[in-house]
Tab-separated table of C-alpha atoms in Angstrom:
chain	number	residue	atom	x	y	z
A	262	UNK	CA	-17.559	-11.039	22.236
A	263	UNK	CA	-19.363	-8.321	23.186
A	264	UNK	CA	-21.903	-6.315	20.637
A	265	UNK	CA	-19.770	-3.273	20.032
A	266	UNK	CA	-16.520	-5.584	19.360
A	267	UNK	CA	-18.837	-7.846	16.888
A	268	UNK	CA	-20.021	-4.409	15.031
A	269	UNK	CA	-16.437	-3.260	15.124
A	270	UNK	CA	-14.990	-5.831	13.689
A	271	UNK	CA	-17.754	-6.691	11.365
A	272	UNK	CA	-17.164	-3.033	10.000
A	273	UNK	CA	-13.709	-2.973	9.664
A	274	UNK	CA	-13.226	-6.309	7.680
A	275	UNK	CA	-16.597	-5.223	5.354
A	276	UNK	CA	-14.445	-1.789	4.983
A	277	UNK	CA	-11.726	-4.256	3.807
A	278	UNK	CA	-14.016	-5.982	1.892
A	279	UNK	CA	-15.627	-3.207	0.007
A	280	UNK	CA	-12.280	-1.700	-1.242
A	281	UNK	CA	-11.451	-5.312	-2.470
A	282	UNK	CA	-15.116	-5.238	-4.251
A	283	UNK	CA	-14.425	-1.797	-5.565
A	284	UNK	CA	-11.339	-2.632	-7.041
A	285	UNK	CA	-12.479	-5.878	-8.562
A	286	UNK	CA	-15.706	-3.785	-10.262
A	287	UNK	CA	-13.138	-1.457	-11.356
A	288	UNK	CA	-11.498	-4.277	-13.475
A	289	UNK	CA	-14.996	-5.849	-14.492
A	290	UNK	CA	-16.177	-2.752	-15.821
A	291	UNK	CA	-12.847	-1.472	-17.987
A	292	UNK	CA	-13.030	-5.277	-19.790
A	293	UNK	CA	-16.750	-5.647	-20.031
A	294	UNK	CA	-17.569	-1.739	-21.440
A	295	UNK	CA	-20.993	0.133	-21.071
A	296	UNK	CA	-23.045	-2.986	-22.630
A	297	UNK	CA	-21.463	-6.005	-20.944
A	298	UNK	CA	-21.537	-3.954	-17.863
A	299	UNK	CA	-25.516	-3.980	-18.377
A	300	UNK	CA	-25.340	-8.047	-19.393
A	301	UNK	CA	-23.727	-8.815	-16.174
A	302	UNK	CA	-26.306	-6.377	-14.311
A	303	UNK	CA	-29.697	-7.487	-15.908
A	304	UNK	CA	-28.707	-11.303	-15.383
A	305	UNK	CA	-27.259	-10.941	-11.661
A	306	UNK	CA	-29.844	-9.241	-10.869
A	307	UNK	CA	-32.596	-12.224	-12.214
A	308	UNK	CA	-30.221	-14.518	-10.297
A	309	UNK	CA	-30.793	-12.547	-6.764
A	310	UNK	CA	-34.434	-11.879	-7.642
A	311	UNK	CA	-34.634	-15.645	-8.331
A	312	UNK	CA	-32.877	-16.620	-5.198
A	313	UNK	CA	-35.257	-14.543	-2.740
A	314	UNK	CA	-38.053	-16.646	-4.584
A	315	UNK	CA	-36.867	-19.703	-3.764
A	316	UNK	CA	-35.012	-19.085	-0.760
A	317	UNK	CA	-37.167	-18.525	1.992
A	318	UNK	CA	-35.280	-15.569	3.506
A	319	UNK	CA	-33.057	-18.240	4.261
A	320	UNK	CA	-30.280	-15.550	5.759
A	321	UNK	CA	-32.861	-13.824	8.084
A	322	UNK	CA	-34.776	-16.842	8.558
A	323	UNK	CA	-31.328	-18.959	10.117
A	324	UNK	CA	-29.989	-16.374	11.668
A	325	UNK	CA	-33.114	-16.204	13.256
A	326	UNK	CA	-33.376	-19.484	14.374
A	327	UNK	CA	-29.761	-19.789	14.991
A	328	UNK	CA	-29.922	-16.595	17.327
A	329	UNK	CA	-32.952	-18.282	19.152
A	330	UNK	CA	-32.419	-19.274	22.929
A	331	UNK	CA	-30.314	-23.265	23.642
A	332	UNK	CA	-33.492	-24.414	25.044
A	333	UNK	CA	-36.052	-23.408	22.365
A	334	UNK	CA	-37.555	-26.805	20.948
A	335	UNK	CA	-35.876	-28.068	17.672
A	336	UNK	CA	-33.790	-24.540	17.285
A	337	UNK	CA	-30.926	-26.689	15.729
A	338	UNK	CA	-33.152	-28.950	13.986
A	339	UNK	CA	-34.634	-26.131	12.241
A	340	UNK	CA	-30.777	-25.286	10.682
A	341	UNK	CA	-31.137	-28.873	8.966
A	342	UNK	CA	-34.405	-27.713	7.846
A	343	UNK	CA	-32.785	-24.983	5.953
A	344	UNK	CA	-30.109	-27.116	4.662
A	345	UNK	CA	-33.105	-29.088	3.305
A	346	UNK	CA	-34.722	-26.392	1.560
A	347	UNK	CA	-31.519	-24.711	0.055
A	348	UNK	CA	-30.775	-28.484	-1.880
A	349	UNK	CA	-34.227	-28.816	-3.076
A	350	UNK	CA	-34.465	-25.094	-4.167
A	351	UNK	CA	-31.054	-25.423	-6.384
A	352	UNK	CA	-32.220	-28.711	-7.808
A	353	UNK	CA	-35.360	-27.493	-8.849
A	354	UNK	CA	-34.236	-24.430	-10.087
A	355	UNK	CA	-31.523	-26.152	-12.321
A	356	UNK	CA	-34.193	-28.738	-13.588
A	357	UNK	CA	-36.287	-25.778	-14.508
A	358	UNK	CA	-33.816	-23.928	-16.164
A	359	UNK	CA	-32.878	-27.001	-18.420
A	360	UNK	CA	-36.247	-27.889	-19.372
A	361	UNK	CA	-37.096	-24.373	-20.405
A	362	UNK	CA	-33.971	-24.135	-22.426
A	363	UNK	CA	-33.971	-27.640	-23.781
A	364	UNK	CA	-37.846	-26.664	-24.920
A	365	UNK	CA	-36.229	-23.080	-26.611
A	366	UNK	CA	-39.262	-21.008	-24.213
A	367	UNK	CA	-38.921	-17.680	-24.627
A	368	UNK	CA	-38.855	-17.348	-20.961
A	369	UNK	CA	-35.183	-17.795	-21.085
A	370	UNK	CA	-35.087	-13.865	-22.784
A	371	UNK	CA	-36.360	-12.759	-19.355
A	372	UNK	CA	-33.235	-14.359	-17.801
A	373	UNK	CA	-30.599	-13.636	-19.985
A	374	UNK	CA	-30.856	-11.070	-22.943
A	375	UNK	CA	-31.493	-12.878	-25.941
A	376	UNK	CA	-28.088	-11.967	-28.231
A	377	UNK	CA	-26.155	-13.306	-25.219
A	378	UNK	CA	-27.607	-16.740	-24.616
A	379	UNK	CA	-24.685	-19.174	-24.589
A	380	UNK	CA	-23.841	-22.230	-22.856
A	381	UNK	CA	-21.364	-20.531	-20.488
A	382	UNK	CA	-24.157	-17.723	-19.168
A	383	UNK	CA	-26.097	-20.426	-18.941
A	384	UNK	CA	-24.301	-22.209	-16.727
A	385	UNK	CA	-23.242	-18.671	-15.190
A	386	UNK	CA	-27.276	-18.177	-14.281
A	387	UNK	CA	-27.615	-21.825	-12.681
A	388	UNK	CA	-24.002	-21.495	-10.455
A	389	UNK	CA	-24.556	-18.324	-9.349
A	390	UNK	CA	-27.743	-19.369	-7.960
A	391	UNK	CA	-26.587	-22.141	-6.173
A	392	UNK	CA	-23.446	-20.149	-5.040
A	393	UNK	CA	-25.876	-17.678	-3.690
A	394	UNK	CA	-28.456	-19.873	-2.094
A	395	UNK	CA	-25.861	-21.649	-0.364
A	396	UNK	CA	-23.857	-18.634	0.506
A	397	UNK	CA	-27.057	-16.920	1.866
A	398	UNK	CA	-27.647	-20.025	4.108
A	399	UNK	CA	-23.918	-19.725	5.679
A	400	UNK	CA	-24.145	-16.219	5.957
A	401	UNK	CA	-27.495	-16.808	8.401
A	402	UNK	CA	-26.105	-19.462	10.638
A	403	UNK	CA	-22.595	-17.539	11.043
A	404	UNK	CA	-24.362	-14.462	12.348
A	405	UNK	CA	-27.624	-15.740	13.956
A	406	UNK	CA	-24.616	-17.893	15.941
A	407	UNK	CA	-22.877	-14.930	16.476
A	408	UNK	CA	-19.265	-16.287	14.909
A	409	UNK	CA	-18.954	-12.904	12.945
A	410	UNK	CA	-14.960	-13.919	12.449
A	411	UNK	CA	-16.013	-16.450	10.747
A	412	UNK	CA	-18.066	-15.248	8.570
A	413	UNK	CA	-16.156	-12.004	8.112
A	414	UNK	CA	-13.012	-14.045	7.253
A	415	UNK	CA	-14.985	-15.572	4.286
A	416	UNK	CA	-16.310	-12.333	3.085
A	417	UNK	CA	-12.713	-10.811	2.657
A	418	UNK	CA	-10.921	-14.252	1.259
A	419	UNK	CA	-13.673	-13.789	-1.762
A	420	UNK	CA	-12.860	-10.285	-2.455
A	421	UNK	CA	-9.007	-11.201	-2.258
A	422	UNK	CA	-9.446	-14.055	-5.181
A	423	UNK	CA	-10.999	-11.745	-7.331
A	424	UNK	CA	-9.022	-8.692	-7.543
A	425	UNK	CA	-6.533	-11.099	-7.946
A	426	UNK	CA	-7.729	-13.024	-10.592
A	427	UNK	CA	-9.043	-9.904	-12.308
A	428	UNK	CA	-6.069	-7.761	-11.659
A	429	UNK	CA	-3.799	-10.098	-13.411
A	430	UNK	CA	-6.434	-10.604	-16.370
A	431	UNK	CA	-6.612	-6.640	-16.748
A	432	UNK	CA	-2.896	-5.952	-16.448
A	433	UNK	CA	-1.586	-8.858	-18.588
A	434	UNK	CA	-4.474	-8.324	-21.265
A	435	UNK	CA	-5.713	-12.296	-21.194
A	436	UNK	CA	-9.012	-12.134	-22.780
A	437	UNK	CA	-9.376	-11.640	-26.109
A	438	UNK	CA	-12.024	-8.585	-27.109
A	439	UNK	CA	-14.398	-10.794	-29.203
A	440	UNK	CA	-14.832	-13.327	-26.524
A	441	UNK	CA	-14.331	-10.759	-23.356
A	442	UNK	CA	-17.798	-11.220	-21.956
A	443	UNK	CA	-17.844	-14.892	-22.165
A	444	UNK	CA	-14.550	-15.377	-20.746
A	445	UNK	CA	-15.441	-13.222	-17.727
A	446	UNK	CA	-18.430	-14.998	-16.974
A	447	UNK	CA	-16.357	-18.169	-16.898
A	448	UNK	CA	-14.044	-16.639	-14.760
A	449	UNK	CA	-16.851	-15.595	-12.109
A	450	UNK	CA	-18.427	-19.117	-12.044
A	451	UNK	CA	-14.762	-20.116	-11.287
A	452	UNK	CA	-14.296	-18.157	-8.368
A	453	UNK	CA	-17.817	-18.733	-7.012
A	454	UNK	CA	-17.200	-22.155	-6.979
A	455	UNK	CA	-13.511	-21.953	-5.036
A	456	UNK	CA	-15.044	-19.928	-2.603
A	457	UNK	CA	-18.123	-22.277	-1.680
A	458	UNK	CA	-15.906	-25.094	-0.965
A	459	UNK	CA	-13.926	-23.131	1.231
A	460	UNK	CA	-16.877	-21.804	2.903
A	461	UNK	CA	-18.392	-25.204	3.139
A	462	UNK	CA	-15.159	-26.447	4.690
A	463	UNK	CA	-14.964	-23.500	7.085
A	464	UNK	CA	-18.660	-24.199	8.555
A	465	UNK	CA	-17.939	-28.348	9.004
A	466	UNK	CA	-14.604	-27.735	10.750
A	467	UNK	CA	-15.715	-24.384	12.886
A	468	UNK	CA	-19.384	-23.895	13.112
A	469	UNK	CA	-21.816	-27.357	12.684
A	470	UNK	CA	-19.961	-29.098	16.097
A	471	UNK	CA	-20.345	-25.707	17.963
A	472	UNK	CA	-23.838	-25.406	17.292
A	473	UNK	CA	-24.749	-28.929	17.574
A	474	UNK	CA	-25.955	-29.021	14.050
A	475	UNK	CA	-28.728	-31.972	12.833
A	476	UNK	CA	-29.667	-32.712	9.398
A	477	UNK	CA	-30.495	-35.785	9.314
A	478	UNK	CA	-33.188	-35.969	12.093
A	479	UNK	CA	-35.381	-33.134	11.387
A	480	UNK	CA	-37.920	-35.246	9.289
A	481	UNK	CA	-38.743	-36.722	12.685
A	482	UNK	CA	-41.122	-33.729	14.065
A	483	UNK	CA	-42.705	-32.151	10.541
A	484	UNK	CA	-44.092	-28.914	12.913
A	485	UNK	CA	-39.925	-27.722	12.563
A	486	UNK	CA	-40.609	-27.557	8.931
A	487	UNK	CA	-43.578	-26.050	9.264
A	488	UNK	CA	-42.284	-23.348	11.531
A	489	UNK	CA	-39.375	-22.394	9.151
A	490	UNK	CA	-41.667	-22.252	6.082
A	491	UNK	CA	-44.143	-19.580	7.974
A	492	UNK	CA	-41.201	-17.263	9.023
A	493	UNK	CA	-39.322	-17.685	6.158
A	494	UNK	CA	-42.203	-16.896	3.727
A	495	UNK	CA	-42.827	-13.515	5.157
A	496	UNK	CA	-39.821	-12.191	4.993
A	497	UNK	CA	-39.284	-13.803	1.380
A	498	UNK	CA	-41.922	-11.853	0.862
A	499	UNK	CA	-40.649	-8.551	2.029
A	500	UNK	CA	-37.469	-9.416	0.415
A	501	UNK	CA	-38.661	-9.384	-2.882
A	502	UNK	CA	-40.701	-6.422	-2.280
A	503	UNK	CA	-37.466	-4.571	-1.276
A	504	UNK	CA	-35.368	-6.263	-4.193
A	505	UNK	CA	-38.050	-5.309	-6.647
A	506	UNK	CA	-38.333	-1.838	-4.871
A	507	UNK	CA	-34.740	-1.473	-5.410
A	508	UNK	CA	-34.119	-3.159	-8.672
A	509	UNK	CA	-37.304	-3.075	-10.633
A	510	UNK	CA	-35.428	0.048	-12.940
A	511	UNK	CA	-33.353	-2.451	-14.323
A	512	UNK	CA	-35.705	-4.287	-16.478
A	513	UNK	CA	-37.638	-0.780	-17.174
A	514	UNK	CA	-34.274	0.933	-18.795
A	515	UNK	CA	-33.266	-2.415	-20.535
A	516	UNK	CA	-36.879	-2.443	-22.083
A	517	UNK	CA	-37.466	1.787	-23.028
A	518	UNK	CA	-33.242	2.471	-23.082
A	519	UNK	CA	-31.282	0.044	-24.028
A	520	UNK	CA	-28.201	-2.030	-22.931
A	521	UNK	CA	-26.177	0.431	-23.087
A	522	UNK	CA	-28.255	3.016	-20.621
A	523	UNK	CA	-28.734	-0.092	-18.560
A	524	UNK	CA	-24.903	-0.144	-18.091
A	525	UNK	CA	-24.647	3.465	-17.464
A	526	UNK	CA	-27.228	3.224	-14.495
A	527	UNK	CA	-25.812	-0.102	-13.503
A	528	UNK	CA	-22.560	1.479	-12.707
A	529	UNK	CA	-23.996	4.229	-10.630
A	530	UNK	CA	-26.578	1.781	-8.696
A	531	UNK	CA	-23.240	0.113	-7.897
A	532	UNK	CA	-21.303	2.875	-6.720
A	533	UNK	CA	-24.063	4.411	-4.674
A	534	UNK	CA	-24.939	0.717	-3.150
A	535	UNK	CA	-21.108	1.187	-1.520
A	536	UNK	CA	-22.126	2.544	1.799
A	537	UNK	CA	-25.501	0.314	1.951
A	538	UNK	CA	-23.356	-2.728	1.072
A	539	UNK	CA	-20.643	-1.484	4.316
A	540	UNK	CA	-23.177	-1.056	6.761
A	541	UNK	CA	-25.714	-4.269	5.977
A	542	UNK	CA	-23.779	-6.428	7.435
A	543	UNK	CA	-22.688	-4.125	10.405
A	544	UNK	CA	-26.985	-4.134	10.828
A	545	UNK	CA	-27.428	-7.862	10.647
A	546	UNK	CA	-24.515	-8.147	13.815
A	547	UNK	CA	-27.921	-6.548	16.115
A	548	UNK	CA	-30.147	-9.223	14.896
A	549	UNK	CA	-29.416	-11.554	17.899
A	550	UNK	CA	-29.228	-8.887	20.071
A	551	UNK	CA	-32.423	-7.470	19.390
A	552	UNK	CA	-33.810	-11.387	19.493
A	553	UNK	CA	-32.553	-11.699	23.272
A	554	UNK	CA	-32.791	-8.351	24.324
A	555	UNK	CA	-36.148	-7.020	26.497
A	556	UNK	CA	-38.703	-4.388	25.015
A	557	UNK	CA	-37.201	-1.506	26.550
A	558	UNK	CA	-33.377	-2.869	26.223
A	559	UNK	CA	-34.184	-3.205	22.613
A	560	UNK	CA	-35.528	-0.140	22.017
A	561	UNK	CA	-32.446	1.746	23.731
A	562	UNK	CA	-30.053	0.249	21.358
A	563	UNK	CA	-31.935	0.855	18.872
A	564	UNK	CA	-32.214	4.374	19.556
A	565	UNK	CA	-28.537	4.532	20.158
A	566	UNK	CA	-27.584	2.770	16.502
A	567	UNK	CA	-30.013	5.129	14.902
A	568	UNK	CA	-28.653	8.103	16.496
A	569	UNK	CA	-25.208	7.171	15.445
A	570	UNK	CA	-26.095	5.747	12.095
A	571	UNK	CA	-28.455	8.201	10.569
A	572	UNK	CA	-25.592	11.188	11.053
A	573	UNK	CA	-22.937	9.070	10.306
A	574	UNK	CA	-24.377	7.785	6.636
A	575	UNK	CA	-25.410	11.054	6.428
A	576	UNK	CA	-22.161	12.503	6.171
A	577	UNK	CA	-20.769	9.645	4.348
A	578	UNK	CA	-23.038	9.999	1.714
A	579	UNK	CA	-22.695	13.815	1.448
A	580	UNK	CA	-18.643	12.985	0.636
A	581	UNK	CA	-19.581	10.436	-2.202
A	582	UNK	CA	-22.017	12.997	-3.464
A	583	UNK	CA	-19.317	15.343	-4.012
A	584	UNK	CA	-16.495	12.736	-4.707
A	585	UNK	CA	-18.284	11.008	-7.691
A	586	UNK	CA	-17.995	13.600	-10.667
A	587	UNK	CA	-14.224	13.177	-9.950
A	588	UNK	CA	-14.041	9.391	-9.430
A	589	UNK	CA	-16.323	7.607	-11.815
A	590	UNK	CA	-14.156	9.449	-15.011
A	591	UNK	CA	-10.969	8.603	-12.999
A	592	UNK	CA	-11.552	4.702	-12.227
A	593	UNK	CA	-13.868	3.823	-15.041
A	594	UNK	CA	-12.956	6.128	-17.729
A	595	UNK	CA	-14.277	9.310	-19.902
A	596	UNK	CA	-17.090	6.539	-21.756
A	597	UNK	CA	-18.873	6.101	-18.078
A	598	UNK	CA	-19.154	10.107	-17.327
A	599	UNK	CA	-22.720	9.315	-17.982
A	600	UNK	CA	-23.406	7.920	-14.489
A	601	UNK	CA	-22.391	10.644	-12.610
A	602	UNK	CA	-25.632	12.336	-11.998
A	603	UNK	CA	-27.290	9.387	-11.532
A	604	UNK	CA	-25.066	8.114	-9.053
A	605	UNK	CA	-25.561	11.333	-6.925
A	606	UNK	CA	-29.282	11.179	-7.323
A	607	UNK	CA	-29.015	7.568	-5.943
A	608	UNK	CA	-27.398	8.118	-3.064
A	609	UNK	CA	-29.816	10.287	-1.815
A	610	UNK	CA	-32.345	7.973	-2.189
A	611	UNK	CA	-30.276	4.658	-0.582
A	612	UNK	CA	-29.602	6.901	2.981
A	613	UNK	CA	-32.875	7.015	3.631
A	614	UNK	CA	-32.674	3.044	2.511
A	615	UNK	CA	-29.738	2.605	4.764
A	616	UNK	CA	-31.674	4.140	8.122
A	617	UNK	CA	-34.900	2.397	7.031
A	618	UNK	CA	-33.003	-1.070	7.290
A	619	UNK	CA	-32.242	-0.356	11.319
A	620	UNK	CA	-35.767	-0.542	11.529
A	621	UNK	CA	-36.191	-3.667	9.229
A	622	UNK	CA	-34.027	-5.545	11.165
A	623	UNK	CA	-35.114	-5.052	14.537
A	624	UNK	CA	-38.795	-5.748	13.023
A	625	UNK	CA	-37.527	-9.156	12.070
A	626	UNK	CA	-36.130	-9.472	15.622
A	627	UNK	CA	-39.211	-9.129	17.025
A	628	UNK	CA	-41.249	-11.551	14.457
A	629	UNK	CA	-42.704	-8.126	13.317
A	630	UNK	CA	-42.072	-8.564	9.416
A	631	UNK	CA	-45.495	-7.607	8.285
A	632	UNK	CA	-44.695	-4.419	8.779
A	633	UNK	CA	-41.877	-4.811	6.510
A	634	UNK	CA	-43.656	-6.027	3.969
A	635	UNK	CA	-46.211	-3.191	3.861
A	636	UNK	CA	-43.596	-0.788	3.553
A	637	UNK	CA	-41.598	-2.339	1.038
A	638	UNK	CA	-44.989	-2.895	-0.512
A	639	UNK	CA	-45.885	0.489	-0.918
A	640	UNK	CA	-42.326	1.380	-2.112
A	641	UNK	CA	-43.042	-1.275	-4.782
A	642	UNK	CA	-46.474	0.914	-5.721
A	643	UNK	CA	-44.563	4.163	-6.115
A	644	UNK	CA	-41.621	2.502	-8.056
A	645	UNK	CA	-43.836	1.104	-10.238
A	646	UNK	CA	-46.204	4.154	-11.010
A	647	UNK	CA	-43.203	6.539	-11.457
A	648	UNK	CA	-41.082	4.364	-13.377
A	649	UNK	CA	-43.914	4.239	-16.058
A	650	UNK	CA	-44.264	8.081	-15.731
A	651	UNK	CA	-40.676	8.759	-15.889
A	652	UNK	CA	-38.593	6.649	-17.580
A	653	UNK	CA	-39.958	6.511	-21.146
A	654	UNK	CA	-38.963	10.385	-21.435
A	655	UNK	CA	-35.825	10.964	-18.664
A	656	UNK	CA	-34.345	7.739	-18.974
A	657	UNK	CA	-31.844	6.998	-15.829
A	658	UNK	CA	-32.861	10.320	-14.506
A	659	UNK	CA	-36.424	9.301	-14.046
A	660	UNK	CA	-35.570	6.006	-12.558
A	661	UNK	CA	-33.740	7.801	-10.270
A	662	UNK	CA	-36.159	10.297	-9.277
A	663	UNK	CA	-38.668	7.466	-8.934
A	664	UNK	CA	-36.266	5.707	-6.659
A	665	UNK	CA	-35.801	8.310	-4.031
A	666	UNK	CA	-39.382	9.062	-4.001
A	667	UNK	CA	-40.007	5.266	-3.208
A	668	UNK	CA	-37.088	5.344	-0.906
A	669	UNK	CA	-38.653	8.125	1.043
A	670	UNK	CA	-42.262	6.807	1.582
A	671	UNK	CA	-41.027	3.516	2.524
A	672	UNK	CA	-38.425	5.048	5.213
A	673	UNK	CA	-41.175	7.627	6.772
A	674	UNK	CA	-43.581	4.240	7.128
A	675	UNK	CA	-41.630	1.536	8.544
A	676	UNK	CA	-39.577	3.990	11.189
A	677	UNK	CA	-42.645	5.574	11.898
A	678	UNK	CA	-44.471	2.435	12.963
A	679	UNK	CA	-42.042	2.169	15.505
A	680	UNK	CA	-41.061	5.586	16.483
A	681	UNK	CA	-44.677	7.055	17.232
A	682	UNK	CA	-45.793	3.546	18.930
A	683	UNK	CA	-42.323	3.952	21.662
A	684	UNK	CA	-43.947	7.354	22.157
A	685	UNK	CA	-40.479	8.302	23.528
A	686	UNK	CA	-40.390	11.420	20.959
A	687	UNK	CA	-38.591	11.481	17.603
A	688	UNK	CA	-35.300	13.293	19.339
A	689	UNK	CA	-34.788	10.291	21.483
A	690	UNK	CA	-34.402	8.398	18.165
A	691	UNK	CA	-32.225	10.687	15.922
A	692	UNK	CA	-31.023	13.751	18.204
A	693	UNK	CA	-27.340	12.321	18.783
A	694	UNK	CA	-26.811	12.603	22.642
A	695	UNK	CA	-23.268	13.712	24.634
A	696	UNK	CA	-22.868	9.735	26.306
A	697	UNK	CA	-22.856	8.533	22.747
A	698	UNK	CA	-19.776	10.222	21.783
A	699	UNK	CA	-18.582	9.228	24.793
A	700	UNK	CA	-19.042	5.357	24.362
A	701	UNK	CA	-17.510	5.788	20.573
A	702	UNK	CA	-14.815	7.870	22.292
A	703	UNK	CA	-14.328	5.093	24.858
A	704	UNK	CA	-14.316	1.833	22.678
A	705	UNK	CA	-11.536	3.588	20.599
A	706	UNK	CA	-9.514	4.449	23.134
A	707	UNK	CA	-9.576	1.280	24.860
A	708	UNK	CA	-9.287	-0.407	21.309
A	709	UNK	CA	-5.849	2.166	20.672
A	710	UNK	CA	-4.410	1.279	23.992
A	711	UNK	CA	-5.142	-2.713	23.378
A	712	UNK	CA	-2.956	-2.009	20.179
A	713	UNK	CA	0.149	-0.188	22.232
């Protein structure tokens, strides 16, 4: 399947998935309320961070090796190394959490809010870590081997299950108000388990044989393990810094402002992430193409994606900013009106984040992850400094302003590291050309004629 078709299919599937995810978030937020939404954001953020710390950037690492030429030594064995790393990280994490909880360590307070440390939330912490770890591995292999149809199907499938389950719970009032937080987390855990079984089934049936997957023989060549860990460790560091840059605000807000304010911020962050979530998989489609193209052709593709992505994202984020004051109270209720202005501010910052992400994917493909690492490190440093300066006095608004500053500077650094050495001029990357619209139009016309 061609690049344009893969991009179109992935984008279309993700649009469906994001609509379903949006509907689920409405049900969840109305069920949980501001404080419960804050608890969910707090635990979910910790899970994502821990997955990155112990996962060696598994999605991008597996996508990189799965996309490598078939003649590369040990290509498929490296995919087996990824399975071993994933399983070991799950076992190690589960053991550490059990030990901390059994010893009544105060470290648990940093993972689950002290007033919500129940058995169900502890199981959710471990279960969601396992789910996310395995999901990251499968996603990377599917993207790297260009099995986007399988990946897209599984993404939609999970969203359909979530909408059906939480829609029924909301409309029929199946949860009592006293135990609603516990029941929501238990339901989420059950959905994760069902979705994971479905994804593993598709991997074994459609993917393992196609890529010549081998798990039991990679240990014969220790150099394979070393190469996977070396590549993954750099990506892991970059991802952790990027994640902290985007989510460090959550811990600051919880500490200085409390769980209810965190609930307002979490909703605004979730909504402003919509376009970022929609378009990120489309960017990941580019990785195997950047990986195999020549330098000149890779830059040509990068410039085309930037010209279309920059202006397309700008229009989309402006629409989101204008719709925010109407959509948030309508869908989530008047109690979340304090999320409107933070949502609009975060949209400004995430616009720069999206455009920057096109270049981070390009850097991964050409094995220049250190540039991403430095860009994320600069952004994180600015986030920490301005969070300390702004959140105590200005709360959620201060956190949003800190994010805008950090995202913009990181955008300038990472994009500039590619654009300036290319010596093709800023217009080459950012000013649309007539042929860009012609290519998009030709594709739309082609798809329309095929449907007829």
